[in-house]
Amino acid sequence: MSIDPRLHTPVYVQLADLLRQRIESGELRPGSLIPSEARLTQEYGIGREAVRMAVALLRSEGLVRTQRGHGSYVRETTERRTVELAAGSSAIARMPTGIERLDLGLDEGVPVLEIRDAEGRTEVLPGDEIAITRPATG
Amino acid sequence: MSIDPRLHTPVYVQLADLLRQRIESGELRPGSLIPSEARLTQEYGIGREAVRMAVALLRSEGLVRTQRGHGSYVRETTERRTVELAAGSSAIARMPTGIERLDLGLDEGVPVLEIRDAEGRTEVLPGDEIAITRPATG
DNA sequence: GGTCATTTGTACGTATGTATT
DNA sequence: GAATACATACGTACAAATGAC
């Protein structure tokens, strides 16, 4: 498949679709580097901004993580720790603030879970490492 | 407060901080428009790209929503519908795929909750409209 | 309907800064 | 120091959505 700037679909979306496909097909494995910006620019004959927007889109979906000086890696799906939702507690999903992102060491495109217990105390957990459960014999 | 390009903090982060402050202080109310790109460009004497990156940052945090031809609005915190987590079910938070974002009508910077019941069936819910609960008398 | 101004979206180029190897 | 890679930031131009008239 290739990129056609005449299509209605923006070039950067087309590139993101291509890369997403290569990730989901397993051609680009979790933990591996995707091609560099310069490489994608040359390979597809498009500008650097289009390339960067494509990668930013994948980042915002939580599919890749970009490390300065290195490149962009396909994110590995982390093992999820199960957290039991206590009686009288509630949970919401939202994006972290900048501070929370630093504190929790979260990649872009990773939400947080905010748990509020019966006493109103809240706790913020990394969304990519947690599964909230309620035991079968609740 | 103002913007100083000589600081270590990037210009676009400085602008995002300023706007976030104006939102959180209530000066820019939920539902209202923030200043246009052109206005911010002139007002702070910075380039359009820095302005756009600042707004994109706020979007990714779920603070604003941008509508083409209109501008960027401060997002209103929606009323959350409580969904009881059934016994034997689990929930995870993640970012939606592009398709899911369209289907659910989600703004950028809004995660989804994926509920898996005891039979393994999954359901994807809008993260900004849902609070998962477990009743006190579980 | 058509035109215009406003606003954001896409896409290019260039230059420089910073992190890593 | 050198090479590579991403980050920031400026400029330009045109496309597309919206609303006013």
PDB file of C-alpha atoms (C1' of nucleotides) in Angstrom:
ATOM      1  CA  MET A   1       0.000   0.000   0.000  1.00  0.00           C
ATOM      2  CA  SER A   2       1.064   3.551  -0.595  1.00  0.00           C
ATOM      3  CA  ILE A   3       0.183   7.175   0.070  1.00  0.00           C
ATOM      4  CA  ASP A   4      -1.791   9.363  -2.302  1.00  0.00           C
ATOM      5  CA  PRO A   5      -1.895  13.086  -1.455  1.00  0.00           C
ATOM      6  CA  ARG A   6      -4.872  13.573  -3.766  1.00  0.00           C
ATOM      7  CA  LEU A   7      -7.196  11.507  -1.597  1.00  0.00           C
ATOM      8  CA  HIS A   8      -9.602  13.132   0.808  1.00  0.00           C
ATOM      9  CA  THR A   9      -7.854  11.395   3.653  1.00  0.00           C
ATOM     10  CA  PRO A  10      -4.959  13.529   4.905  1.00  0.00           C
ATOM     11  CA  VAL A  11      -1.468  12.267   4.188  1.00  0.00           C
ATOM     12  CA  TYR A  12      -0.639  11.947   7.865  1.00  0.00           C
ATOM     13  CA  VAL A  13      -3.740   9.841   8.509  1.00  0.00           C
ATOM     14  CA  GLN A  14      -2.853   7.602   5.581  1.00  0.00           C
ATOM     15  CA  LEU A  15       0.636   7.110   7.005  1.00  0.00           C
ATOM     16  CA  ALA A  16      -0.739   6.456  10.470  1.00  0.00           C
ATOM     17  CA  ASP A  17      -3.076   3.845   8.995  1.00  0.00           C
ATOM     18  CA  LEU A  18      -0.158   2.175   7.233  1.00  0.00           C
ATOM     19  CA  LEU A  19       1.949   2.079  10.368  1.00  0.00           C
ATOM     20  CA  ARG A  20      -0.964   0.898  12.507  1.00  0.00           C
ATOM     21  CA  GLN A  21      -1.493  -1.919  10.078  1.00  0.00           C
ATOM     22  CA  ARG A  22       2.174  -2.881  10.201  1.00  0.00           C
ATOM     23  CA  ILE A  23       1.956  -2.907  13.989  1.00  0.00           C
ATOM     24  CA  GLU A  24      -1.249  -4.920  14.190  1.00  0.00           C
ATOM     25  CA  SER A  25      -0.052  -7.402  11.595  1.00  0.00           C
ATOM     26  CA  GLY A  26       2.977  -8.094  13.755  1.00  0.00           C
ATOM     27  CA  GLU A  27       5.462  -6.823  11.198  1.00  0.00           C
ATOM     28  CA  LEU A  28       6.432  -4.145  13.701  1.00  0.00           C
ATOM     29  CA  ARG A  29       6.598  -6.003  17.004  1.00  0.00           C
ATOM     30  CA  PRO A  30       6.056  -4.642  20.501  1.00  0.00           C
ATOM     31  CA  GLY A  31       9.295  -3.172  21.775  1.00  0.00           C
ATOM     32  CA  SER A  32      10.757  -2.622  18.322  1.00  0.00           C
ATOM     33  CA  LEU A  33      11.574   0.695  16.699  1.00  0.00           C
ATOM     34  CA  ILE A  34       9.430   2.012  13.905  1.00  0.00           C
ATOM     35  CA  PRO A  35      11.301   3.692  11.015  1.00  0.00           C
ATOM     36  CA  SER A  36      12.795   7.089  11.808  1.00  0.00           C
ATOM     37  CA  GLU A  37      11.173  10.341  10.736  1.00  0.00           C
ATOM     38  CA  ALA A  38      13.837  10.872   8.092  1.00  0.00           C
ATOM     39  CA  ARG A  39      13.308   7.388   6.741  1.00  0.00           C
ATOM     40  CA  LEU A  40       9.531   7.732   6.529  1.00  0.00           C
ATOM     41  CA  THR A  41       9.914  11.164   4.945  1.00  0.00           C
ATOM     42  CA  GLN A  42      12.085   9.746   2.176  1.00  0.00           C
ATOM     43  CA  GLU A  43      10.281   6.439   1.818  1.00  0.00           C
ATOM     44  CA  TYR A  44       6.888   7.997   1.209  1.00  0.00           C
ATOM     45  CA  GLY A  45       8.017  11.265  -0.347  1.00  0.00           C
ATOM     46  CA  ILE A  46       6.158  13.390   2.197  1.00  0.00           C
ATOM     47  CA  GLY A  47       7.135  16.235   4.495  1.00  0.00           C
ATOM     48  CA  ARG A  48       8.443  15.838   7.987  1.00  0.00           C
ATOM     49  CA  GLU A  49       5.411  17.471   9.546  1.00  0.00           C
ATOM     50  CA  ALA A  50       3.085  14.873   8.036  1.00  0.00           C
ATOM     51  CA  VAL A  51       5.336  12.149   9.424  1.00  0.00           C
ATOM     52  CA  ARG A  52       5.396  13.720  12.862  1.00  0.00           C
ATOM     53  CA  MET A  53       1.619  14.129  12.906  1.00  0.00           C
ATOM     54  CA  ALA A  54       1.193  10.483  11.978  1.00  0.00           C
ATOM     55  CA  VAL A  55       3.451   9.334  14.802  1.00  0.00           C
ATOM     56  CA  ALA A  56       1.768  11.756  17.209  1.00  0.00           C
ATOM     57  CA  LEU A  57      -1.568  10.191  16.301  1.00  0.00           C
ATOM     58  CA  LEU A  58      -0.293   6.704  17.110  1.00  0.00           C
ATOM     59  CA  ARG A  59       1.166   8.034  20.345  1.00  0.00           C
ATOM     60  CA  SER A  60      -2.167   9.521  21.350  1.00  0.00           C
ATOM     61  CA  GLU A  61      -3.747   6.118  20.774  1.00  0.00           C
ATOM     62  CA  GLY A  62      -1.232   4.532  23.097  1.00  0.00           C
ATOM     63  CA  LEU A  63       0.252   2.441  20.283  1.00  0.00           C
ATOM     64  CA  VAL A  64       3.777   3.853  20.285  1.00  0.00           C
ATOM     65  CA  ARG A  65       6.055   5.659  22.676  1.00  0.00           C
ATOM     66  CA  THR A  66       8.655   8.111  21.427  1.00  0.00           C
ATOM     67  CA  GLN A  67      12.038   8.547  23.050  1.00  0.00           C
ATOM     68  CA  ARG A  68      14.126  11.515  22.071  1.00  0.00           C
ATOM     69  CA  GLY A  69      17.441  10.595  20.507  1.00  0.00           C
ATOM     70  CA  HIS A  70      16.222   7.035  19.985  1.00  0.00           C
ATOM     71  CA  GLY A  71      13.059   6.885  17.953  1.00  0.00           C
ATOM     72  CA  SER A  72       9.528   5.592  18.378  1.00  0.00           C
ATOM     73  CA  TYR A  73       8.923   2.158  19.855  1.00  0.00           C
ATOM     74  CA  VAL A  74       5.858  -0.010  19.522  1.00  0.00           C
ATOM     75  CA  ARG A  75       4.400  -0.079  23.019  1.00  0.00           C
ATOM     76  CA  GLU A  76       4.266  -3.421  24.729  1.00  0.00           C
ATOM     77  CA  THR A  77       0.994  -4.344  26.347  1.00  0.00           C
ATOM     78  CA  THR A  78       1.883  -4.462  30.005  1.00  0.00           C
ATOM     79  CA  GLU A  79       0.693  -7.107  32.382  1.00  0.00           C
ATOM     80  CA  ARG A  80      -2.317  -5.717  34.206  1.00  0.00           C
ATOM     81  CA  ARG A  81      -2.506  -5.935  37.954  1.00  0.00           C
ATOM     82  CA  THR A  82      -6.058  -6.514  39.161  1.00  0.00           C
ATOM     83  CA  VAL A  83      -7.417  -4.145  41.749  1.00  0.00           C
ATOM     84  CA  GLU A  84     -10.583  -5.110  43.526  1.00  0.00           C
ATOM     85  CA  LEU A  85     -13.163  -2.363  43.679  1.00  0.00           C
ATOM     86  CA  ALA A  86     -14.164  -2.140  47.326  1.00  0.00           C
ATOM     87  CA  ALA A  87     -17.791  -1.889  48.346  1.00  0.00           C
ATOM     88  CA  GLY A  88     -18.917   1.725  48.311  1.00  0.00           C
ATOM     89  CA  SER A  89     -16.096   2.753  45.974  1.00  0.00           C
ATOM     90  CA  SER A  90     -16.301   4.179  42.481  1.00  0.00           C
ATOM     91  CA  ALA A  91     -13.868   4.625  39.612  1.00  0.00           C
ATOM     92  CA  ILE A  92     -13.606   7.025  36.685  1.00  0.00           C
ATOM     93  CA  ALA A  93     -11.232   7.129  33.713  1.00  0.00           C
ATOM     94  CA  ARG A  94      -9.625  10.368  32.587  1.00  0.00           C
ATOM     95  CA  MET A  95      -6.397  11.688  31.134  1.00  0.00           C
ATOM     96  CA  PRO A  96      -3.661  12.531  33.626  1.00  0.00           C
ATOM     97  CA  THR A  97      -2.457  16.030  34.315  1.00  0.00           C
ATOM     98  CA  GLY A  98       1.143  16.760  33.313  1.00  0.00           C
ATOM     99  CA  ILE A  99       2.247  16.283  36.907  1.00  0.00           C
ATOM    100  CA  GLU A 100       0.470  12.969  37.264  1.00  0.00           C
ATOM    101  CA  ARG A 101       1.979  11.773  34.008  1.00  0.00           C
ATOM    102  CA  LEU A 102       5.462  12.480  35.364  1.00  0.00           C
ATOM    103  CA  ASP A 103       4.734  11.023  38.799  1.00  0.00           C
ATOM    104  CA  LEU A 104       3.311   7.805  37.417  1.00  0.00           C
ATOM    105  CA  GLY A 105       5.800   7.604  34.549  1.00  0.00           C
ATOM    106  CA  LEU A 106       2.998   7.284  32.025  1.00  0.00           C
ATOM    107  CA  ASP A 107       3.493   7.333  28.281  1.00  0.00           C
ATOM    108  CA  GLU A 108       1.365   9.619  26.140  1.00  0.00           C
ATOM    109  CA  GLY A 109      -1.999   8.139  25.277  1.00  0.00           C
ATOM    110  CA  VAL A 110      -2.369   6.391  28.612  1.00  0.00           C
ATOM    111  CA  PRO A 111      -5.315   7.358  30.834  1.00  0.00           C
ATOM    112  CA  VAL A 112      -5.548   7.075  34.599  1.00  0.00           C
ATOM    113  CA  LEU A 113      -8.127   5.446  36.820  1.00  0.00           C
ATOM    114  CA  GLU A 114      -9.286   7.558  39.714  1.00  0.00           C
ATOM    115  CA  ILE A 115     -10.699   5.482  42.543  1.00  0.00           C
ATOM    116  CA  ARG A 116     -12.851   7.086  45.195  1.00  0.00           C
ATOM    117  CA  ASP A 117     -13.562   5.052  48.299  1.00  0.00           C
ATOM    118  CA  ALA A 118     -16.519   5.224  50.638  1.00  0.00           C
ATOM    119  CA  GLU A 119     -14.808   7.908  52.735  1.00  0.00           C
ATOM    120  CA  GLY A 120     -14.202  10.123  49.728  1.00  0.00           C
ATOM    121  CA  ARG A 121     -10.467   9.491  49.548  1.00  0.00           C
ATOM    122  CA  THR A 122      -9.188   9.310  46.001  1.00  0.00           C
ATOM    123  CA  GLU A 123      -6.309   7.409  44.471  1.00  0.00           C
ATOM    124  CA  VAL A 124      -4.929   7.764  40.957  1.00  0.00           C
ATOM    125  CA  LEU A 125      -3.679   4.628  39.214  1.00  0.00           C
ATOM    126  CA  PRO A 126      -1.915   4.064  35.887  1.00  0.00           C
ATOM    127  CA  GLY A 127      -4.537   3.043  33.346  1.00  0.00           C
ATOM    128  CA  ASP A 128      -2.272   0.721  31.407  1.00  0.00           C
ATOM    129  CA  GLU A 129      -1.282  -1.397  34.404  1.00  0.00           C
ATOM    130  CA  ILE A 130      -4.597  -1.879  36.150  1.00  0.00           C
ATOM    131  CA  ALA A 131      -7.752  -3.895  35.676  1.00  0.00           C
ATOM    132  CA  ILE A 132     -10.536  -3.193  38.124  1.00  0.00           C
ATOM    133  CA  THR A 133     -12.441  -6.265  39.215  1.00  0.00           C
ATOM    134  CA  ARG A 134     -15.363  -7.304  41.301  1.00  0.00           C
ATOM    135  CA  PRO A 135     -15.045 -10.906  42.440  1.00  0.00           C
ATOM    136  CA  ALA A 136     -17.628 -13.375  41.224  1.00  0.00           C
ATOM    137  CA  THR A 137     -18.762 -14.206  44.724  1.00  0.00           C
ATOM    138  CA  GLY A 138     -19.291 -10.583  45.609  1.00  0.00           C
TER     139      GLY A 138
ATOM    140  CA  MET B   1       2.117  36.446  33.547  1.00  0.00           C
ATOM    141  CA  SER B   2       3.869  36.343  30.227  1.00  0.00           C
ATOM    142  CA  ILE B   3       5.928  34.154  27.929  1.00  0.00           C
ATOM    143  CA  ASP B   4       9.715  34.136  27.817  1.00  0.00           C
ATOM    144  CA  PRO B   5      11.279  32.210  24.923  1.00  0.00           C
ATOM    145  CA  ARG B   6      14.632  32.142  26.725  1.00  0.00           C
ATOM    146  CA  LEU B   7      13.381  29.904  29.503  1.00  0.00           C
ATOM    147  CA  HIS B   8      14.034  26.182  29.475  1.00  0.00           C
ATOM    148  CA  THR B   9      10.306  25.557  29.338  1.00  0.00           C
ATOM    149  CA  PRO B  10       9.154  25.496  25.719  1.00  0.00           C
ATOM    150  CA  VAL B  11       7.028  28.407  24.576  1.00  0.00           C
ATOM    151  CA  TYR B  12       4.071  26.162  23.823  1.00  0.00           C
ATOM    152  CA  VAL B  13       4.157  24.653  27.305  1.00  0.00           C
ATOM    153  CA  GLN B  14       4.299  28.127  28.808  1.00  0.00           C
ATOM    154  CA  LEU B  15       1.246  29.146  26.791  1.00  0.00           C
ATOM    155  CA  ALA B  16      -0.591  25.947  27.723  1.00  0.00           C
ATOM    156  CA  ASP B  17       0.170  26.668  31.386  1.00  0.00           C
ATOM    157  CA  LEU B  18      -1.221  30.182  31.032  1.00  0.00           C
ATOM    158  CA  LEU B  19      -4.398  28.977  29.367  1.00  0.00           C
ATOM    159  CA  ARG B  20      -4.843  26.136  31.842  1.00  0.00           C
ATOM    160  CA  GLN B  21      -4.574  28.651  34.639  1.00  0.00           C
ATOM    161  CA  ARG B  22      -7.178  30.890  33.017  1.00  0.00           C
ATOM    162  CA  ILE B  23      -9.467  27.889  32.692  1.00  0.00           C
ATOM    163  CA  GLU B  24      -8.988  26.641  36.226  1.00  0.00           C
ATOM    164  CA  SER B  25      -9.370  30.116  37.695  1.00  0.00           C
ATOM    165  CA  GLY B  26     -12.761  30.371  36.019  1.00  0.00           C
ATOM    166  CA  GLU B  27     -11.754  33.276  33.791  1.00  0.00           C
ATOM    167  CA  LEU B  28     -12.388  30.994  30.812  1.00  0.00           C
ATOM    168  CA  ARG B  29     -15.597  29.211  31.700  1.00  0.00           C
ATOM    169  CA  PRO B  30     -16.770  25.790  30.570  1.00  0.00           C
ATOM    170  CA  GLY B  31     -18.500  26.088  27.232  1.00  0.00           C
ATOM    171  CA  SER B  32     -16.804  29.356  26.323  1.00  0.00           C
ATOM    172  CA  LEU B  33     -14.346  29.934  23.487  1.00  0.00           C
ATOM    173  CA  ILE B  34     -10.702  30.445  24.208  1.00  0.00           C
ATOM    174  CA  PRO B  35      -8.955  33.122  22.107  1.00  0.00           C
ATOM    175  CA  SER B  36      -8.371  32.197  18.472  1.00  0.00           C
ATOM    176  CA  GLU B  37      -5.005  31.051  17.182  1.00  0.00           C
ATOM    177  CA  ALA B  38      -4.497  34.368  15.413  1.00  0.00           C
ATOM    178  CA  ARG B  39      -5.276  36.272  18.588  1.00  0.00           C
ATOM    179  CA  LEU B  40      -2.911  34.223  20.737  1.00  0.00           C
ATOM    180  CA  THR B  41      -0.211  34.501  18.092  1.00  0.00           C
ATOM    181  CA  GLN B  42      -0.415  38.283  18.144  1.00  0.00           C
ATOM    182  CA  GLU B  43      -1.053  38.669  21.849  1.00  0.00           C
ATOM    183  CA  TYR B  44       2.025  36.731  22.904  1.00  0.00           C
ATOM    184  CA  GLY B  45       4.235  37.448  19.893  1.00  0.00           C
ATOM    185  CA  ILE B  46       4.790  33.779  19.124  1.00  0.00           C
ATOM    186  CA  GLY B  47       4.352  31.609  16.038  1.00  0.00           C
ATOM    187  CA  ARG B  48       1.224  29.764  15.074  1.00  0.00           C
ATOM    188  CA  GLU B  49       2.817  26.378  15.562  1.00  0.00           C
ATOM    189  CA  ALA B  50       3.584  27.113  19.196  1.00  0.00           C
ATOM    190  CA  VAL B  51      -0.016  28.213  19.675  1.00  0.00           C
ATOM    191  CA  ARG B  52      -1.371  25.104  18.009  1.00  0.00           C
ATOM    192  CA  MET B  53       0.873  22.839  20.080  1.00  0.00           C
ATOM    193  CA  ALA B  54      -0.333  24.534  23.252  1.00  0.00           C
ATOM    194  CA  VAL B  55      -3.976  24.003  22.333  1.00  0.00           C
ATOM    195  CA  ALA B  56      -3.256  20.432  21.248  1.00  0.00           C
ATOM    196  CA  LEU B  57      -1.746  19.809  24.675  1.00  0.00           C
ATOM    197  CA  LEU B  58      -4.878  21.046  26.412  1.00  0.00           C
ATOM    198  CA  ARG B  59      -6.979  18.934  24.052  1.00  0.00           C
ATOM    199  CA  SER B  60      -4.992  15.835  24.901  1.00  0.00           C
ATOM    200  CA  GLU B  61      -5.659  16.531  28.572  1.00  0.00           C
ATOM    201  CA  GLY B  62      -9.378  16.685  27.892  1.00  0.00           C
ATOM    202  CA  LEU B  63      -9.560  20.340  28.897  1.00  0.00           C
ATOM    203  CA  VAL B  64     -10.682  21.816  25.587  1.00  0.00           C
ATOM    204  CA  ARG B  65     -12.409  20.647  22.448  1.00  0.00           C
ATOM    205  CA  THR B  66     -11.670  22.215  19.090  1.00  0.00           C
ATOM    206  CA  GLN B  67     -14.248  22.714  16.380  1.00  0.00           C
ATOM    207  CA  ARG B  68     -13.035  23.634  12.937  1.00  0.00           C
ATOM    208  CA  GLY B  69     -14.369  26.938  11.713  1.00  0.00           C
ATOM    209  CA  HIS B  70     -15.327  27.905  15.248  1.00  0.00           C
ATOM    210  CA  GLY B  71     -12.474  27.699  17.670  1.00  0.00           C
ATOM    211  CA  SER B  72     -11.597  25.859  20.854  1.00  0.00           C
ATOM    212  CA  TYR B  73     -14.107  25.557  23.654  1.00  0.00           C
ATOM    213  CA  VAL B  74     -13.456  24.849  27.304  1.00  0.00           C
ATOM    214  CA  ARG B  75     -14.913  21.401  27.846  1.00  0.00           C
ATOM    215  CA  GLU B  76     -17.796  21.139  30.245  1.00  0.00           C
ATOM    216  CA  THR B  77     -17.551  18.408  32.836  1.00  0.00           C
ATOM    217  CA  THR B  78     -20.392  16.119  31.903  1.00  0.00           C
ATOM    218  CA  GLU B  79     -22.711  14.544  34.368  1.00  0.00           C
ATOM    219  CA  ARG B  80     -21.470  11.012  34.970  1.00  0.00           C
ATOM    220  CA  ARG B  81     -23.860   8.108  34.787  1.00  0.00           C
ATOM    221  CA  THR B  82     -23.023   5.429  37.337  1.00  0.00           C
ATOM    222  CA  VAL B  83     -22.622   1.919  36.057  1.00  0.00           C
ATOM    223  CA  GLU B  84     -22.562  -0.870  38.570  1.00  0.00           C
ATOM    224  CA  LEU B  85     -19.733  -3.331  38.072  1.00  0.00           C
ATOM    225  CA  ALA B  86     -21.367  -6.742  38.083  1.00  0.00           C
ATOM    226  CA  ALA B  87     -19.927  -9.622  40.066  1.00  0.00           C
ATOM    227  CA  GLY B  88     -17.298 -11.404  38.024  1.00  0.00           C
ATOM    228  CA  SER B  89     -16.768  -8.415  35.754  1.00  0.00           C
ATOM    229  CA  SER B  90     -13.659  -6.333  35.226  1.00  0.00           C
ATOM    230  CA  ALA B  91     -12.912  -2.931  33.716  1.00  0.00           C
ATOM    231  CA  ILE B  92      -9.904  -1.357  32.079  1.00  0.00           C
ATOM    232  CA  ALA B  93      -9.228   2.192  30.874  1.00  0.00           C
ATOM    233  CA  ARG B  94      -7.589   2.864  27.522  1.00  0.00           C
ATOM    234  CA  MET B  95      -7.689   5.308  24.643  1.00  0.00           C
ATOM    235  CA  PRO B  96     -10.289   4.640  21.953  1.00  0.00           C
ATOM    236  CA  THR B  97      -9.426   3.599  18.432  1.00  0.00           C
ATOM    237  CA  GLY B  98     -10.345   6.107  15.729  1.00  0.00           C
ATOM    238  CA  ILE B  99     -13.478   4.132  14.937  1.00  0.00           C
ATOM    239  CA  GLU B 100     -14.570   3.986  18.550  1.00  0.00           C
ATOM    240  CA  ARG B 101     -13.991   7.706  18.915  1.00  0.00           C
ATOM    241  CA  LEU B 102     -16.345   8.359  16.012  1.00  0.00           C
ATOM    242  CA  ASP B 103     -18.937   5.820  17.139  1.00  0.00           C
ATOM    243  CA  LEU B 104     -19.072   7.172  20.665  1.00  0.00           C
ATOM    244  CA  GLY B 105     -18.709  10.805  19.607  1.00  0.00           C
ATOM    245  CA  LEU B 106     -15.774  11.297  21.925  1.00  0.00           C
ATOM    246  CA  ASP B 107     -13.640  14.401  22.061  1.00  0.00           C
ATOM    247  CA  GLU B 108      -9.869  14.100  21.933  1.00  0.00           C
ATOM    248  CA  GLY B 109      -8.334  13.398  25.315  1.00  0.00           C
ATOM    249  CA  VAL B 110     -11.222  11.226  26.441  1.00  0.00           C
ATOM    250  CA  PRO B 111     -10.487   7.576  27.300  1.00  0.00           C
ATOM    251  CA  VAL B 112     -12.901   4.672  27.185  1.00  0.00           C
ATOM    252  CA  LEU B 113     -13.815   2.086  29.792  1.00  0.00           C
ATOM    253  CA  GLU B 114     -13.839  -1.463  28.547  1.00  0.00           C
ATOM    254  CA  ILE B 115     -16.021  -3.720  30.670  1.00  0.00           C
ATOM    255  CA  ARG B 116     -15.645  -7.465  30.488  1.00  0.00           C
ATOM    256  CA  ASP B 117     -18.348  -9.566  32.089  1.00  0.00           C
ATOM    257  CA  ALA B 118     -18.121 -13.046  33.531  1.00  0.00           C
ATOM    258  CA  GLU B 119     -18.909 -14.597  30.136  1.00  0.00           C
ATOM    259  CA  GLY B 120     -16.099 -12.708  28.444  1.00  0.00           C
ATOM    260  CA  ARG B 121     -18.348 -10.284  26.570  1.00  0.00           C
ATOM    261  CA  THR B 122     -16.912  -6.797  26.355  1.00  0.00           C
ATOM    262  CA  GLU B 123     -18.552  -3.407  26.176  1.00  0.00           C
ATOM    263  CA  VAL B 124     -16.877  -0.075  25.476  1.00  0.00           C
ATOM    264  CA  LEU B 125     -18.197   2.987  27.301  1.00  0.00           C
ATOM    265  CA  PRO B 126     -17.359   6.697  27.032  1.00  0.00           C
ATOM    266  CA  GLY B 127     -14.881   7.538  29.779  1.00  0.00           C
ATOM    267  CA  ASP B 128     -16.171  11.048  30.365  1.00  0.00           C
ATOM    268  CA  GLU B 129     -19.774  10.006  31.006  1.00  0.00           C
ATOM    269  CA  ILE B 130     -19.347   7.003  33.224  1.00  0.00           C
ATOM    270  CA  ALA B 131     -18.458   6.287  36.826  1.00  0.00           C
ATOM    271  CA  ILE B 132     -18.106   2.646  37.747  1.00  0.00           C
ATOM    272  CA  THR B 133     -19.441   1.768  41.164  1.00  0.00           C
ATOM    273  CA  ARG B 134     -19.774  -1.081  43.544  1.00  0.00           C
ATOM    274  CA  PRO B 135     -22.646  -0.567  45.948  1.00  0.00           C
ATOM    275  CA  ALA B 136     -21.838  -0.246  49.625  1.00  0.00           C
ATOM    276  CA  THR B 137     -24.001  -3.212  50.488  1.00  0.00           C
ATOM    277  CA  GLY B 138     -22.248  -5.439  47.987  1.00  0.00           C
TER     278      GLY B 138
ATOM    279  C1'  DG C   1     -27.816  30.541  -3.367  1.00  0.00           C
ATOM    280  C1'  DG C   2     -23.414  33.068  -3.209  1.00  0.00           C
ATOM    281  C1'  DT C   3     -19.853  35.659  -1.169  1.00  0.00           C
ATOM    282  C1'  DC C   4     -16.999  37.040   2.383  1.00  0.00           C
ATOM    283  C1'  DA C   5     -14.491  37.023   6.754  1.00  0.00           C
ATOM    284  C1'  DT C   6     -13.036  34.148  10.426  1.00  0.00           C
ATOM    285  C1'  DT C   7     -11.076  30.010  12.185  1.00  0.00           C
ATOM    286  C1'  DT C   8      -8.958  25.679  12.241  1.00  0.00           C
ATOM    287  C1'  DG C   9      -6.628  21.823   9.349  1.00  0.00           C
ATOM    288  C1'  DT C  10      -3.052  20.163   6.363  1.00  0.00           C
ATOM    289  C1'  DA C  11       1.515  20.397   4.458  1.00  0.00           C
ATOM    290  C1'  DC C  12       5.450  22.191   2.901  1.00  0.00           C
ATOM    291  C1'  DG C  13      10.319  24.476   4.013  1.00  0.00           C
ATOM    292  C1'  DT C  14      14.041  26.004   7.188  1.00  0.00           C
ATOM    293  C1'  DA C  15      16.750  26.503  11.302  1.00  0.00           C
ATOM    294  C1'  DT C  16      18.282  25.415  15.730  1.00  0.00           C
ATOM    295  C1'  DG C  17      18.184  22.888  20.246  1.00  0.00           C
ATOM    296  C1'  DT C  18      18.703  18.654  22.893  1.00  0.00           C
ATOM    297  C1'  DA C  19      19.270  13.701  23.850  1.00  0.00           C
ATOM    298  C1'  DT C  20      21.533   9.411  22.735  1.00  0.00           C
ATOM    299  C1'  DT C  21      24.959   6.512  20.812  1.00  0.00           C
TER     300       DT C  21
ATOM    301  C1'  DG D   1      33.713  15.267  18.646  1.00  0.00           C
ATOM    302  C1'  DA D   2      30.590  13.206  15.259  1.00  0.00           C
ATOM    303  C1'  DA D   3      26.408  11.075  13.712  1.00  0.00           C
ATOM    304  C1'  DT D   4      21.621  10.174  14.394  1.00  0.00           C
ATOM    305  C1'  DA D   5      17.030  11.176  16.010  1.00  0.00           C
ATOM    306  C1'  DC D   6      13.484  13.697  17.941  1.00  0.00           C
ATOM    307  C1'  DA D   7      11.795  18.595  19.820  1.00  0.00           C
ATOM    308  C1'  DT D   8      10.906  23.304  19.269  1.00  0.00           C
ATOM    309  C1'  DA D   9       9.756  27.188  16.506  1.00  0.00           C
ATOM    310  C1'  DC D  10       9.665  30.228  12.985  1.00  0.00           C
ATOM    311  C1'  DG D  11       7.763  31.139   8.080  1.00  0.00           C
ATOM    312  C1'  DT D  12       4.481  30.282   4.011  1.00  0.00           C
ATOM    313  C1'  DA D  13       0.480  28.640   1.439  1.00  0.00           C
ATOM    314  C1'  DC D  14      -3.733  26.666   0.559  1.00  0.00           C
ATOM    315  C1'  DA D  15      -7.918  23.740   1.982  1.00  0.00           C
ATOM    316  C1'  DA D  16     -12.125  23.236   4.499  1.00  0.00           C
ATOM    317  C1'  DA D  17     -15.745  24.310   7.905  1.00  0.00           C
ATOM    318  C1'  DT D  18     -18.638  27.776   9.802  1.00  0.00           C
ATOM    319  C1'  DG D  19     -21.464  31.803  10.261  1.00  0.00           C
ATOM    320  C1'  DA D  20     -22.941  36.411   8.752  1.00  0.00           C
ATOM    321  C1'  DC D  21     -24.885  38.963   5.224  1.00  0.00           C
TER     322       DC D  21
END
